[in-house]
Amino acid sequence: MLNESLYVDLFFGSSTVQEVFKLSSEAVLILKKASMNMRKFDTNLEELKNLWRNSNSLIEINENSDPYLKVLDLEGTTDQRGRPHPPQCITSREDRQIVHMAVTNRSVIPWTIAQHIESVTHYLVSVRTIRRHLQQSGLSARRPLLGLPLTQYHRRLRRQWYDERRMWVAEWNEVVFTDESRICLQHHNSWIRVWRHRRERMLNSCFILCHTGPAPDIMVWSSIGYHSRTALVRIAGTLNGQLYISEVLEPVVLPYLQGLATAIFQQDNAQPHVTRIVQRFFINHLIELLP
């Protein structure tokens, strides 16, 4: 085996290209161990390229030649082409486990899944990799559907109401639908996402209950019928029975219903709507209500 100094002298002091290309991979390793400047190493490779072009003899690089010298072509490139890709740390088994975790817990974040996969495979897994595998399986992060926490009693009453009116056709043309909406001035926390497939929006696991609470807001009221609608009414302060009559029913609802002789007035069961003073107002003005 040639010693280290002989390899160095042979590489940088050789006058023939044949002697250099006979070097095995052991030469490069020794040169690296000698802490040689890689710029100088690349410069000498550039000189080898020039010698290659000027040489009249054909130099053959066999399969046992050093891989670093094999990549030296006529363009002077010394990149290590064909470098193998790093091993895939996520197999089909871990891929199924990623999807299973997202479907089991719809609000799990990709970082939690990545930590679990790392504990199993002992490989570093990025959050981006988890998102890519979930998207390839058809899952995407979407906002959950907000719904009220209804009890079984509430559900039964709603189903009963539907069964009594499911055959209505022309009757709905006479209904005047009304509602008030409270617009929150603070941004809603919409950072929570759920993993779901298409057409899974109504699943219970994709629901997040949203309870009302005190917050800076404004309230507006309006109604719409089959042929017309009313103007948007802004309600200042907290809505109660007296304010509902003075701000909505007397100035807006009564003039609107006078042009609709067979109209049926619809409103929900909010507390201001079912107070005694409001119910007495409907009776006195002969306004038919939708149950």
mmCIF file of N, CA and C in Angstrom, residues 165-175 226 262:
data_model
loop_
_atom_site.group_PDB
_atom_site.id
_atom_site.type_symbol
_atom_site.label_atom_id
_atom_site.label_comp_id
_atom_site.label_asym_id
_atom_site.label_seq_id
_atom_site.Cartn_x
_atom_site.Cartn_y
_atom_site.Cartn_z
ATOM 1 N N ARG A 165 -95.175 20.191 8.636
ATOM 2 C CA ARG A 165 -95.169 21.150 7.530
ATOM 3 C C ARG A 165 -94.369 20.673 6.324
ATOM 4 N N ARG A 166 -94.060 19.422 6.263
ATOM 5 C CA ARG A 166 -93.246 18.945 5.152
ATOM 6 C C ARG A 166 -94.009 18.905 3.833
ATOM 7 N N MET A 167 -95.355 18.942 3.877
ATOM 8 C CA MET A 167 -96.159 18.934 2.655
ATOM 9 C C MET A 167 -96.523 20.343 2.199
ATOM 10 N N TRP A 168 -96.052 21.344 2.877
ATOM 11 C CA TRP A 168 -96.354 22.718 2.472
ATOM 12 C C TRP A 168 -95.643 23.056 1.155
ATOM 13 N N VAL A 169 -96.366 23.757 0.278
ATOM 14 C CA VAL A 169 -95.779 24.249 -0.969
ATOM 15 C C VAL A 169 -96.102 25.735 -1.130
ATOM 16 N N ALA A 170 -97.379 26.004 -1.410
ATOM 17 C CA ALA A 170 -97.796 27.404 -1.593
ATOM 18 C C ALA A 170 -97.836 28.155 -0.277
ATOM 19 N N GLU A 171 -97.988 27.429 0.828
ATOM 20 C CA GLU A 171 -98.077 28.110 2.125
ATOM 21 C C GLU A 171 -96.810 28.888 2.464
ATOM 22 N N TRP A 172 -95.663 28.405 1.987
ATOM 23 C CA TRP A 172 -94.419 29.096 2.316
ATOM 24 C C TRP A 172 -94.326 30.460 1.640
ATOM 25 N N ASN A 173 -95.088 30.673 0.593
ATOM 26 C CA ASN A 173 -95.064 31.981 -0.071
ATOM 27 C C ASN A 173 -95.669 33.084 0.791
ATOM 28 N N GLU A 174 -96.468 32.691 1.775
ATOM 29 C CA GLU A 174 -97.125 33.674 2.637
ATOM 30 C C GLU A 174 -96.333 33.974 3.903
ATOM 31 N N VAL A 175 -95.257 33.264 4.132
ATOM 32 C CA VAL A 175 -94.490 33.418 5.370
ATOM 33 C C VAL A 175 -93.485 34.558 5.217
ATOM 34 N N TYR A 226 -91.691 36.350 0.233
ATOM 35 C CA TYR A 226 -91.542 35.747 -1.092
ATOM 36 C C TYR A 226 -91.390 36.813 -2.172
ATOM 37 N N THR A 262 -102.567 38.138 3.831
ATOM 38 C CA THR A 262 -102.517 36.748 4.313
ATOM 39 C C THR A 262 -101.138 36.366 4.829
#
